[in-house]
Every structure is written in C-alpha cells, then in structure tokens.
Short mmCIF file of C-alpha atoms in Angstrom, two decimals:
data_model
loop_
_atom_site.label_atom_id
_atom_site.label_comp_id
_atom_site.label_asym_id
_atom_site.label_seq_id
_atom_site.Cartn_x
_atom_site.Cartn_y
_atom_site.Cartn_z
CA MET A 1 0.00 0.00 0.00
CA SER A 2 1.65 3.20 -1.20
CA THR A 3 1.15 6.23 1.05
CA SER A 4 2.65 9.65 1.60
CA ALA A 5 5.57 9.71 4.02
CA HIS A 6 5.06 13.22 5.33
CA LEU A 7 1.31 13.51 6.01
CA PRO A 8 -0.66 11.85 8.81
CA ARG A 9 -2.95 9.11 7.54
CA LEU A 10 -6.73 9.31 7.70
CA VAL A 11 -8.77 6.18 6.98
CA ILE A 12 -12.42 6.53 5.95
CA ALA A 13 -14.91 3.68 5.73
CA GLY A 14 -18.02 4.67 3.78
CA ALA A 15 -16.34 7.46 1.83
CA GLY A 16 -18.63 7.05 -1.17
CA GLY A 17 -21.57 8.84 0.45
CA LEU A 18 -22.31 12.54 0.73
CA ILE A 19 -20.34 13.14 3.94
CA GLY A 20 -17.44 10.97 2.82
CA ARG A 21 -17.02 12.80 -0.49
CA HIS A 22 -16.91 16.19 1.23
CA LEU A 23 -14.54 14.85 3.90
CA LEU A 24 -12.09 13.74 1.24
CA ARG A 25 -12.07 17.24 -0.23
CA LEU A 26 -11.56 18.92 3.14
CA ALA A 27 -8.78 16.50 4.11
CA GLU A 28 -6.84 17.01 0.87
CA GLY A 29 -3.39 18.41 1.63
CA ARG A 30 -3.83 17.81 5.36
CA TYR A 31 -3.88 14.03 5.38
CA ASP A 32 -2.77 11.03 3.41
CA ARG A 33 -6.29 9.85 2.56
CA ILE A 34 -7.12 6.14 2.56
CA VAL A 35 -10.58 4.82 1.77
CA LEU A 36 -11.96 1.36 2.46
CA THR A 37 -14.11 0.57 -0.54
CA HIS A 38 -16.14 -2.15 -2.28
CA SER A 39 -15.55 -0.72 -5.76
CA ASP A 40 -12.67 -0.54 -8.21
CA THR A 41 -13.11 3.21 -8.70
CA LYS A 42 -9.87 5.12 -8.18
CA LEU A 43 -9.92 8.68 -6.83
CA PRO A 44 -7.02 11.03 -7.64
CA GLY A 45 -4.63 11.35 -4.71
CA VAL A 46 -6.54 8.81 -2.61
CA THR A 47 -5.35 5.32 -1.69
CA SER A 48 -8.09 2.71 -2.06
CA VAL A 49 -8.12 -0.48 0.00
CA ARG A 50 -10.64 -3.13 -1.04
CA TRP A 51 -12.75 -4.57 1.76
CA ASP A 52 -15.77 -6.79 2.15
CA PRO A 53 -17.07 -6.46 5.72
CA ARG A 54 -19.41 -9.44 5.39
CA ALA A 55 -16.57 -11.73 4.31
CA ALA A 56 -14.19 -10.32 6.92
CA ALA A 57 -16.79 -10.78 9.65
CA LYS A 58 -16.93 -14.46 8.66
CA GLY A 59 -13.17 -14.85 9.10
CA ASP A 60 -11.60 -13.69 5.83
CA GLU A 61 -8.03 -13.37 7.11
CA ARG A 62 -6.69 -11.76 3.97
CA GLY A 63 -9.31 -9.04 4.07
CA LEU A 64 -8.76 -8.38 7.76
CA ALA A 65 -5.01 -8.14 7.22
CA SER A 66 -5.36 -5.49 4.50
CA VAL A 67 -7.69 -3.38 6.66
CA SER A 68 -5.37 -3.73 9.65
CA GLU A 69 -2.42 -2.62 7.52
CA ALA A 70 -4.37 0.47 6.44
CA LEU A 71 -5.18 1.32 10.07
CA GLU A 72 -1.66 0.80 11.41
CA GLY A 73 -0.36 4.09 12.86
CA ALA A 74 -3.15 6.20 11.34
CA ALA A 75 -4.06 9.57 12.83
CA GLY A 76 -7.73 8.69 12.66
CA LEU A 77 -10.39 6.27 11.49
CA ILE A 78 -13.79 7.61 10.42
CA ASN A 79 -16.52 4.98 10.16
CA LEU A 80 -19.46 6.14 8.04
CA ALA A 81 -20.17 2.68 6.61
CA GLY A 82 -23.72 1.36 6.49
CA SER A 83 -26.72 1.03 4.19
CA SER A 84 -28.72 4.21 3.62
CA ILE A 85 -31.69 4.71 5.94
CA SER A 86 -33.71 6.44 3.22
CA ALA A 87 -33.32 3.50 0.81
CA GLY A 88 -36.40 1.67 2.12
CA ARG A 89 -39.71 2.01 3.98
CA LEU A 90 -38.30 1.04 7.40
CA GLY A 91 -40.06 -2.30 7.54
CA ALA A 92 -38.52 -5.34 9.21
CA ARG A 93 -36.47 -6.30 6.16
CA HIS A 94 -34.98 -2.83 5.72
CA VAL A 95 -34.17 -2.52 9.43
CA ALA A 96 -32.44 -5.91 9.26
CA THR A 97 -30.34 -4.67 6.32
CA LEU A 98 -29.42 -1.48 8.20
CA ARG A 99 -28.37 -3.50 11.24
CA ALA A 100 -26.43 -6.13 9.32
CA SER A 101 -24.43 -3.62 7.26
CA ARG A 102 -23.42 -1.69 10.37
CA VAL A 103 -22.61 -4.76 12.45
CA ALA A 104 -20.42 -6.24 9.71
CA ALA A 105 -18.50 -3.00 9.11
CA GLY A 106 -18.02 -2.35 12.82
CA ALA A 107 -16.91 -5.91 13.56
CA THR A 108 -14.36 -5.81 10.75
CA LEU A 109 -12.92 -2.46 11.81
CA SER A 110 -12.70 -3.35 15.50
CA GLU A 111 -11.04 -6.71 14.80
CA ALA A 112 -8.59 -5.09 12.36
CA LEU A 113 -7.76 -2.33 14.85
CA LEU A 114 -7.12 -4.81 17.66
CA ARG A 115 -4.47 -6.42 15.45
CA CYS A 116 -2.57 -3.13 15.08
CA ALA A 117 0.70 -2.65 16.94
CA THR A 118 0.01 1.10 16.79
CA PRO A 119 -3.74 1.61 16.43
CA PRO A 120 -5.28 4.80 15.02
CA ALA A 121 -5.15 7.68 17.49
CA ALA A 122 -8.92 8.23 17.18
CA TRP A 123 -12.03 6.45 15.92
CA PHE A 124 -14.93 8.67 14.84
CA GLN A 125 -18.08 6.57 14.81
CA ALA A 126 -21.06 7.94 12.92
CA SER A 127 -24.56 7.76 14.37
CA GLY A 128 -27.79 9.69 13.88
CA THR A 129 -30.03 12.03 15.83
CA ASN A 130 -33.01 10.00 14.60
CA ALA A 131 -32.07 7.46 17.27
CA TYR A 132 -33.44 9.84 19.93
CA ALA A 133 -36.96 9.48 21.24
CA ASP A 134 -39.45 12.15 20.12
CA GLY A 135 -38.88 14.96 22.62
CA GLY A 136 -41.65 17.36 21.67
CA GLU A 137 -40.58 20.82 22.83
CA HIS A 138 -37.79 19.55 25.11
CA GLU A 139 -34.17 20.16 24.13
CA LEU A 140 -32.20 16.98 23.52
CA ASP A 141 -28.55 17.24 24.51
CA GLU A 142 -26.04 14.40 24.50
CA SER A 143 -27.51 12.93 27.70
CA ALA A 144 -30.98 12.46 26.17
CA PRO A 145 -32.15 8.83 25.91
CA ILE A 146 -32.10 6.82 22.72
CA ASP A 147 -35.48 5.34 21.80
CA VAL A 148 -34.63 1.66 22.20
CA HIS A 149 -38.12 0.61 21.07
CA ALA A 150 -38.00 2.44 17.72
CA PRO A 151 -36.37 0.89 14.62
CA LEU A 152 -33.83 3.69 14.22
CA GLY A 153 -33.09 3.70 17.94
CA GLU A 154 -32.15 0.05 17.67
CA VAL A 155 -30.00 0.76 14.60
CA GLY A 156 -28.31 3.65 16.42
CA ILE A 157 -27.40 1.46 19.38
CA VAL A 158 -25.87 -1.15 17.10
CA TRP A 159 -23.94 1.47 15.11
CA GLU A 160 -22.55 3.20 18.19
CA ALA A 161 -21.54 -0.15 19.70
CA SER A 162 -19.18 -0.74 16.76
CA ALA A 163 -16.30 0.84 18.64
CA ASP A 164 -16.99 -0.73 22.05
CA PRO A 165 -14.37 -3.50 21.69
CA VAL A 166 -11.56 -0.97 21.06
CA GLN A 167 -12.28 1.61 23.78
CA HIS A 168 -9.09 0.52 25.57
CA ARG A 169 -6.93 0.91 22.44
CA THR A 170 -8.02 4.23 20.96
CA ARG A 171 -9.97 7.41 21.65
CA VAL A 172 -13.57 6.92 20.53
CA VAL A 173 -15.85 9.77 19.46
CA ILE A 174 -19.49 9.15 18.54
CA GLY A 175 -21.08 11.78 16.32
CA ARG A 176 -24.87 11.80 16.30
CA MET A 177 -25.46 13.61 13.04
CA ALA A 178 -28.60 15.36 11.85
CA MET A 179 -30.03 15.66 8.35
CA VAL A 180 -27.12 16.92 6.26
CA LEU A 181 -27.96 19.71 3.83
CA ALA A 182 -25.93 20.10 0.65
CA PRO A 183 -26.91 21.25 -2.86
CA GLU A 184 -26.59 17.67 -4.14
CA ALA A 185 -28.12 15.96 -1.08
CA GLU A 186 -31.18 13.85 -1.86
CA ALA A 187 -33.01 15.09 1.26
CA TRP A 188 -32.49 18.72 0.23
CA ARG A 189 -33.64 18.08 -3.34
CA ARG A 190 -36.78 16.34 -2.12
CA LEU A 191 -37.53 19.25 0.20
CA LEU A 192 -37.05 21.79 -2.59
CA LEU A 193 -39.13 20.07 -5.28
CA PRO A 194 -42.62 20.90 -3.92
CA ILE A 195 -41.44 24.40 -3.00
CA ARG A 196 -40.27 25.06 -6.56
CA LEU A 197 -43.66 23.79 -7.78
CA GLY A 198 -45.46 26.17 -5.42
CA VAL A 199 -46.96 23.41 -3.26
CA GLY A 200 -44.56 23.44 -0.32
CA GLY A 201 -45.80 23.80 3.21
CA PRO A 202 -46.09 22.17 6.62
CA LEU A 203 -45.58 18.41 6.91
CA GLY A 204 -48.11 17.36 9.51
CA SER A 205 -48.36 20.29 11.92
CA GLY A 206 -45.09 21.74 10.65
CA ARG A 207 -44.20 22.65 14.23
CA GLN A 208 -42.03 19.60 14.87
CA TRP A 209 -38.36 20.37 15.47
CA TRP A 210 -35.96 19.22 12.78
CA PRO A 211 -32.27 18.72 13.51
CA TRP A 212 -30.07 19.69 10.56
CA ILE A 213 -26.52 20.70 9.66
CA HIS A 214 -24.84 22.08 6.54
CA VAL A 215 -22.39 19.67 4.92
CA ASP A 216 -19.53 22.18 5.28
CA ASP A 217 -19.99 22.24 9.04
CA VAL A 218 -20.46 18.50 9.47
CA VAL A 219 -17.13 17.64 7.83
CA ARG A 220 -15.35 20.44 9.68
CA ALA A 221 -16.76 19.13 12.96
CA ILE A 222 -15.70 15.55 12.22
CA LEU A 223 -12.09 16.51 11.56
CA TRP A 224 -12.10 18.86 14.56
CA LEU A 225 -13.19 15.99 16.80
CA VAL A 226 -10.63 13.60 15.31
CA GLU A 227 -7.85 16.13 15.86
CA ARG A 228 -8.71 17.12 19.45
CA ASP A 229 -6.92 14.87 21.92
CA ASP A 230 -9.51 15.60 24.63
CA ALA A 231 -12.61 14.89 22.51
CA VAL A 232 -14.21 11.63 23.62
CA GLY A 233 -17.72 10.21 23.91
CA VAL A 234 -20.98 11.39 22.35
CA TYR A 235 -21.41 14.67 20.45
CA ASN A 236 -24.53 16.00 18.74
CA VAL A 237 -23.22 17.08 15.34
CA VAL A 238 -26.06 19.47 14.56
CA ALA A 239 -26.71 23.19 14.05
CA GLU A 240 -29.39 25.10 15.95
CA PRO A 241 -32.68 23.17 15.59
CA VAL A 242 -35.47 24.63 13.51
CA ARG A 243 -39.16 23.85 13.10
CA GLN A 244 -39.96 22.05 9.86
CA ILE A 245 -42.12 24.88 8.54
CA GLU A 246 -39.39 27.44 9.30
CA LEU A 247 -36.88 25.54 7.17
CA THR A 248 -39.44 25.25 4.37
CA ARG A 249 -40.27 28.96 4.58
CA ALA A 250 -36.58 29.91 4.55
CA ALA A 251 -36.16 28.06 1.25
CA ALA A 252 -39.45 29.42 -0.12
CA ARG A 253 -38.37 33.01 0.60
CA ARG A 254 -35.13 32.55 -1.34
CA LEU A 255 -37.04 30.99 -4.24
CA ARG A 256 -39.86 33.56 -4.05
CA ARG A 257 -42.46 30.82 -3.78
CA PRO A 258 -45.36 30.25 -1.35
CA ALA A 259 -45.20 27.63 1.40
CA LEU A 260 -48.85 27.22 2.30
CA VAL A 261 -49.94 23.73 1.22
CA PRO A 262 -50.10 21.30 4.16
CA VAL A 263 -49.38 17.58 3.82
CA PRO A 264 -51.30 15.48 6.37
CA PRO A 265 -49.44 12.74 8.28
CA PHE A 266 -51.48 9.91 6.74
CA ALA A 267 -50.40 10.94 3.23
CA LEU A 268 -46.73 10.91 4.26
CA ARG A 269 -47.15 7.47 5.83
CA ILE A 270 -48.77 6.08 2.68
CA VAL A 271 -45.83 7.24 0.56
CA LEU A 272 -42.94 6.66 2.98
CA GLY A 273 -44.13 4.09 5.48
CA GLY A 274 -42.24 4.19 8.78
CA LEU A 275 -39.77 6.72 7.41
CA ALA A 276 -42.46 9.39 7.67
CA ASP A 277 -42.56 9.18 11.46
CA ALA A 278 -38.84 8.54 11.89
CA LEU A 279 -37.53 11.30 9.63
CA LEU A 280 -40.30 13.86 9.04
CA LEU A 281 -42.92 13.89 11.79
CA ALA A 282 -40.89 13.28 14.96
CA SER A 283 -40.01 16.40 16.96
CA LEU A 284 -36.30 16.27 17.75
CA ARG A 285 -35.04 19.51 19.26
CA VAL A 286 -31.43 18.34 19.29
CA VAL A 287 -28.82 20.85 20.45
CA PRO A 288 -25.02 20.82 19.93
CA ASP A 289 -24.15 21.49 23.57
CA ARG A 290 -20.76 19.77 23.68
CA LEU A 291 -19.49 21.19 20.39
CA LEU A 292 -20.35 24.73 21.49
CA GLU A 293 -19.04 24.30 25.04
CA GLU A 294 -15.72 22.92 23.78
CA GLY A 295 -15.14 25.68 21.26
CA PHE A 296 -16.18 24.43 17.84
CA GLU A 297 -17.08 27.38 15.62
CA PHE A 298 -19.93 26.79 13.19
CA GLU A 299 -19.89 28.63 9.88
CA LEU A 300 -23.63 28.12 9.35
CA LEU A 301 -25.40 27.78 12.68
CA ASP A 302 -28.41 29.79 11.45
CA VAL A 303 -30.79 28.18 8.96
CA ASP A 304 -31.32 31.35 6.88
CA ARG A 305 -27.57 31.69 6.23
CA ALA A 306 -27.32 27.99 5.42
CA VAL A 307 -30.21 28.16 2.96
CA ALA A 308 -28.69 31.24 1.32
CA ARG A 309 -25.48 29.31 0.67
CA LEU A 310 -27.35 26.24 -0.54
CA LEU A 311 -29.33 28.28 -3.07
CA ALA A 312 -26.56 30.69 -4.08
#
C-alpha cells in the first residue's frame, strides 16, 4: 500500500456517500487519505483499500489483514459505513439490512484495529439524531435517551456499539449527526421540489423540530473531533434546531415561492411508510451542547444563512 511519508494518515470507511465525499475534499493536503471501498473506482490522490465487511466478519483473514495494515499508525479512522436509511420504507427487512451492514463493518474495523501494533489515534463513529426518542418541545442534549423501542433507535445502538471493543486501544468519538444539507443531497432536493412547484408547506403540523446541519460544518466538525486529543464520547453534530415549517419557509423566501400547502401525516405514511414518522414527523429539538461548550465554531449555525449558501 503506497502512502505519503510526510502527512498523517486518515482512513475513511463509507467514503462514497455525501459526507465521505466532502470529507475527502476537506482532508486534501492535510492528510494522506485512505478509503476502504467495495468498488474498483480510483480517486485522484486517494489510496483505495478493497474490503468486504461481510466476508471479513466471517473470518476472511486476507481481508482483515489489509484493513489492519491500512489502520496501522493512522491519525484517525472515520466509520461512516452502512446502508442508507432512506433507501427503504423502514419495515422489518430494511431494518435488518441497516443493522447487518453496520454490524459487519463495525466488527471488521474493530477486529482489524485490535491487530494493530500502533492503532489509530482516534475512531470517529457515525450515528444519527433519529435514534433519539421524540422529545416534543424539550431540548435533547447528549444525555438524552435513545429510543430503544424504535427501529432507528435500535439501529443507532448497534452502530454506536461498533467501537466498544476498542475503547481501551483508541480514543472513541461518537457523532450523532442530523439531516445533512448540501446542494446535491437527496433530502435537500426532495424538500425543494414541492417548494419550486409552489406546493410546499407544513408536513403534519409543521411545528415539529428538525435537527439539521450544513455539509460544510459536518465535515469540519468531524475533523475537529478527530484532531482534538480531549474529545471523547458522544457529540450531537447538529446546528441550531429549527421547526420544519421554518426551514421550508426559509427556502421558499429565497425561491420567491409560497409555502402554504399542508401535507397530512397519513399521506406521508402512505408514501414513505415508517420513514415518515422517523424522519419527518418526529419532533427532535437536538442541540449541539458539547461542540459549542468545547469551542467548535460553526460557519452556518443559522438556517437562513445555510439556505442562502445552498441556493446561491
């Protein structure tokens, strides 16, 4: 495996998604970037290491050895790997797929790390704010309970547990991330479509709190947490929460469109199944207490500024 001799190494699992792509750009010139990948696609300036978590979890020694070699002496490991939550209706089969993909990736990474003579200095483990229980009007800081009875709460617990076996070998940071907004993000495009057509408006009551973060801030926060020697434990990687209708109106103002057409909950459930409650109708007033207390500086904490950049 050919790497740069003068830059610290950063290993990313799940780099093909939205966050991973932006992380690779931000890390360029700062790190020797290594991605663990299923594909043969080569990225300029990035070292690719083939891995198959399902095979490795079943004892593929060759695969484990290559992952362990990639992790040896790295400055950080960022685990974003796992099937997309929005790729199904959140029925039993989809939840099983979400669990299995995260368990296999986590088991492979933890086993590979335990084989390292010099393990990565930090492991950033992705998670999601949709694992929290619906809090209504209550603020949800990092001490808020995960909803163990909800499908995404169960998935969140499994995902966060990925790094449990290596707590004694490396510094573990868990980032509970909100809906990530970027011009190319599928969630953002879906939100904009009805607004552009003049039929945007409240989803359900529209008063439910939505956690969100701009992609520029989420990748900055991840690297900030990897680089801080005293960062450990759970962090809410979110901006200031906003009500669903406020986010919709902010976009509608920039587009000079109305935002008056309500969508009742039953219609959302017909189209999206369980995803409607998990991602759109739950009220999650998640706050980034630890990031703010420990000095992280957001570029886009306010939703109006974020929307202005997204639609520039």
